[in-house]
Amino acid sequence: MTARTTGSGRTAGSGGTTSGRTTGSGRTTSGRTETTGRTAGTGRTETTDRTAGTGRTETTDRTAGTGRTAGTGRPLGSGRPNSGRATGRSRAWAELLRVSALLSVPGDALAGAAAAGARPDRGTLRAIGASLCLYEAGMALNDWADREEDALERPHRPLPSGRITPRAALAASAALTLTGLGLASRAGRPALATATALATTVWAYDLGLKHTPAGPATMATARALDLLLGAIASTTTTPRPGLHAVRALPSAALLGAHTYAVTAVSRHETRGGSTRAPLAALAVTLAVAGATSGGSKAPGTDATPEPAPPGGPRPAPRPRPTLPVPASPLSRRLGPLLALAYARTPATLLLHAALNPSAPLTERAVGGGIRATIPLQAALAARGGAPGTALALLGLIPAARALARKVSPT
């Protein structure tokens, strides 16, 4: 038998028998007492008593043999000794990938389909899958590129805290990028070309442009390309899918403007100190809301007369496509309401960050801007004449808020 006492007040003793092993240990730290007894043979019994300084007492009895019983008497099967470690690993990956912001991604493709005047189809689903993969690839690559900076400013992040290795984060980013491009290729060559441009923009932002003046514009371009990916993938079967991308440009520009404003504010979220960025973002938010609620021309075609040849009859007018907009009274009423909901989401937080440019308030303003993406996508869908899509996107907001309470989106 051996006994060891360390400076921390921990004493361990062990003794061996023919039929099993008994180990007893006692720990006292800051008013906390823990006593554990284990007997191994045909089974194992653990009894743990913990008393914290607040007077809390916990007692757990476990018996392992043919089964395991907790203090409630509920059988737990054969036991999972690594479940706690697996849960911690899952939590670390959820933080790295910022899964709470993931629900802001599908609306890009859906708003793009609405802007192109198309109904969601298989191409739209593939665009959504590609967007999700490329978005998460950017999240993992972002933390890999910022791992040294995060070690100073955000040591709790998964990489600087050691919960995920840099190599694993980089490998995940590469795998997600390839998967996203593979899904986009299933929607046709134009969609693959758009997804390739999107992936290139994401990697360029994370690896070099993020900390330059071109950073916000690069991120805005990525978000606009994501909407155009949905527009192109949803119209692959049409004769001229490139034309539908042109129709979706106004919606892509509005989404890009919002993304630019949020990204500009996020550059100050760890240190604060900027009043101009939140005020500018507030102005952009109000402008985008006004443009989204105003709509545009009705869908259809305009007749553009061809010039008459000399001495001959005037040919029939050549149809010219126009931009898709709300085609029903529901869309016309829903659009302004959704635009108001979009503006209301980040406006108060941005104003608070402008009045008190501290790091916590700036970070909250960035989170509000991320959450505002979903109502903006819904407003753009209504603007494109798809009220059903708009209402479906609104259904993602409660889930996004619930996830944001568990995992920070920033």
Coordinates of C-alpha atoms in Angstrom, one line a residue, residues 162-338:
G162 CA -6.5 24.1 -27.3
R163 CA -9.9 22.4 -27.7
I164 CA -9.4 22.2 -31.5
T165 CA -6.1 22.1 -33.2
P166 CA -5.3 24.5 -36.0
R167 CA -4.6 21.6 -38.4
A168 CA -8.1 20.2 -37.8
A169 CA -9.7 23.7 -38.4
L170 CA -7.8 24.1 -41.7
A171 CA -8.7 20.6 -42.8
A172 CA -12.4 21.2 -42.0
S173 CA -12.3 24.4 -44.0
A174 CA -10.8 22.7 -47.0
A175 CA -13.2 19.8 -46.8
L176 CA -16.3 22.1 -46.5
T177 CA -15.1 24.2 -49.5
L178 CA -14.7 21.1 -51.7
T179 CA -18.1 19.8 -50.6
G180 CA -19.8 23.1 -51.3
L181 CA -18.3 23.3 -54.8
G182 CA -19.4 19.7 -55.4
L183 CA -23.0 20.5 -54.5
A184 CA -22.9 23.6 -56.7
S185 CA -21.7 21.6 -59.6
R186 CA -24.8 19.5 -59.4
A187 CA -26.8 22.7 -60.2
G188 CA -24.9 23.3 -63.5
R189 CA -21.8 25.0 -64.8
P190 CA -23.1 28.6 -64.2
A191 CA -23.8 27.8 -60.6
L192 CA -20.4 26.1 -60.2
A193 CA -18.7 29.2 -61.6
T194 CA -20.6 31.4 -59.2
A195 CA -19.8 29.2 -56.2
T196 CA -16.1 29.2 -57.3
A197 CA -16.1 32.9 -57.2
L198 CA -17.8 32.9 -53.8
A199 CA -15.2 30.4 -52.4
T200 CA -12.4 32.5 -53.8
T201 CA -13.8 35.6 -52.2
V202 CA -14.2 33.9 -48.8
W203 CA -10.6 32.5 -48.8
A204 CA -9.2 35.9 -49.9
Y205 CA -11.1 37.6 -47.1
D206 CA -9.9 35.3 -44.4
L207 CA -6.3 34.9 -45.5
G208 CA -5.5 38.5 -46.5
L209 CA -8.2 41.1 -47.0
K210 CA -10.0 40.9 -43.7
H211 CA -7.7 43.4 -41.9
T212 CA -7.4 45.8 -44.9
P213 CA -9.7 48.6 -46.0
A214 CA -11.1 46.2 -48.6
G215 CA -12.3 43.8 -45.9
P216 CA -16.0 45.0 -45.6
A217 CA -16.4 45.3 -49.4
T218 CA -15.0 41.7 -49.8
M219 CA -17.4 40.3 -47.3
A220 CA -20.3 42.2 -49.0
T221 CA -19.3 40.8 -52.3
A222 CA -19.4 37.3 -50.9
R223 CA -22.9 37.7 -49.5
A224 CA -24.1 39.2 -52.8
L225 CA -22.6 36.3 -54.7
D226 CA -24.4 33.9 -52.4
L227 CA -27.7 35.4 -53.4
L228 CA -26.8 35.3 -57.0
L229 CA -25.9 31.6 -56.6
G230 CA -29.4 30.9 -55.6
A231 CA -30.8 32.9 -58.5
I232 CA -28.6 31.1 -61.0
A233 CA -29.1 27.6 -59.5
S234 CA -32.9 28.1 -59.5
T235 CA -33.0 29.0 -63.1
T236 CA -30.6 26.5 -64.6
T237 CA -33.2 24.9 -66.8
T238 CA -34.2 28.2 -68.4
P239 CA -32.7 29.2 -71.7
R240 CA -30.6 32.2 -70.4
P241 CA -29.8 31.7 -66.7
G242 CA -27.3 34.7 -66.8
L243 CA -30.2 37.0 -67.5
H244 CA -31.9 35.9 -64.3
A245 CA -28.8 36.8 -62.4
V246 CA -29.1 40.3 -63.8
R247 CA -32.6 40.5 -62.5
A248 CA -31.4 39.5 -59.0
L249 CA -28.7 42.2 -58.9
P250 CA -30.8 44.8 -57.0
S251 CA -31.6 42.4 -54.2
A252 CA -27.9 41.3 -54.2
A253 CA -26.8 44.9 -53.9
L254 CA -29.2 45.5 -50.9
L255 CA -28.0 42.4 -49.1
G256 CA -24.4 43.3 -49.8
A257 CA -24.9 46.8 -48.4
H258 CA -26.2 45.4 -45.2
T259 CA -23.3 43.0 -45.0
Y260 CA -20.8 45.8 -45.6
A261 CA -22.3 47.8 -42.7
V262 CA -22.2 44.9 -40.2
T263 CA -18.7 43.9 -41.2
A264 CA -17.5 47.5 -40.7
V265 CA -18.8 47.5 -37.2
S266 CA -17.4 44.0 -36.4
R267 CA -13.9 45.4 -36.9
H268 CA -14.3 47.1 -33.6
E269 CA -16.1 44.5 -31.6
T270 CA -13.1 43.3 -29.5
R271 CA -11.8 46.8 -28.6
G272 CA -14.7 49.2 -29.2
G273 CA -14.0 52.9 -29.4
S274 CA -15.7 53.6 -32.7
T275 CA -18.8 55.9 -32.9
R276 CA -18.7 56.5 -36.6
A277 CA -19.0 52.8 -37.7
P278 CA -22.3 52.2 -35.8
L279 CA -23.8 55.5 -36.9
A280 CA -22.9 54.7 -40.6
A281 CA -24.3 51.2 -40.2
L282 CA -27.5 52.6 -38.8
A283 CA -27.8 55.0 -41.8
V284 CA -27.2 52.1 -44.2
T285 CA -29.8 49.9 -42.4
L286 CA -32.5 52.6 -42.7
A287 CA -31.6 53.2 -46.4
V288 CA -31.8 49.4 -47.2
A289 CA -35.1 49.2 -45.3
G290 CA -36.5 52.0 -47.4
A291 CA -35.3 50.6 -50.7
T292 CA -36.6 47.1 -49.8
S293 CA -40.1 48.3 -48.8
G294 CA -40.4 50.5 -51.9
G295 CA -40.3 47.6 -54.4
S296 CA -39.8 48.2 -58.1
K297 CA -41.6 47.8 -61.4
A298 CA -44.1 45.0 -61.9
P299 CA -43.0 41.7 -63.4
G300 CA -43.3 41.0 -67.0
T301 CA -41.9 42.4 -70.1
D302 CA -41.8 45.8 -71.7
A303 CA -42.3 46.2 -75.4
T304 CA -39.3 47.8 -77.0
P305 CA -40.0 48.7 -80.6
E306 CA -37.4 47.8 -83.2
P307 CA -36.3 50.5 -85.6
A308 CA -38.1 50.3 -88.9
P309 CA -36.0 49.5 -91.9
P310 CA -35.9 52.0 -94.8
G311 CA -38.9 51.5 -97.0
G312 CA -40.2 48.4 -95.1
P313 CA -42.9 47.7 -92.4
R314 CA -42.1 48.2 -88.8
P315 CA -41.3 44.9 -87.1
A316 CA -43.2 43.7 -84.0
P317 CA -41.9 45.0 -80.6
R318 CA -39.2 42.9 -79.0
P319 CA -39.9 41.9 -75.4
R320 CA -37.5 43.1 -72.8
P321 CA -37.4 41.5 -69.4
T322 CA -38.0 43.6 -66.4
L323 CA -37.2 43.1 -62.7
P324 CA -39.4 40.8 -60.7
V325 CA -41.3 42.5 -57.8
P326 CA -44.3 41.8 -55.6
A327 CA -47.1 40.6 -57.9
S328 CA -49.9 40.1 -55.2
P329 CA -51.5 42.4 -52.7
L330 CA -50.1 40.2 -49.9
S331 CA -46.6 40.8 -51.1
R332 CA -47.2 44.5 -51.3
R333 CA -48.5 44.7 -47.8
L334 CA -45.9 42.2 -46.4
G335 CA -42.9 43.9 -47.9
P336 CA -43.0 47.1 -45.9
L337 CA -43.8 45.2 -42.6
L338 CA -40.8 43.0 -43.1

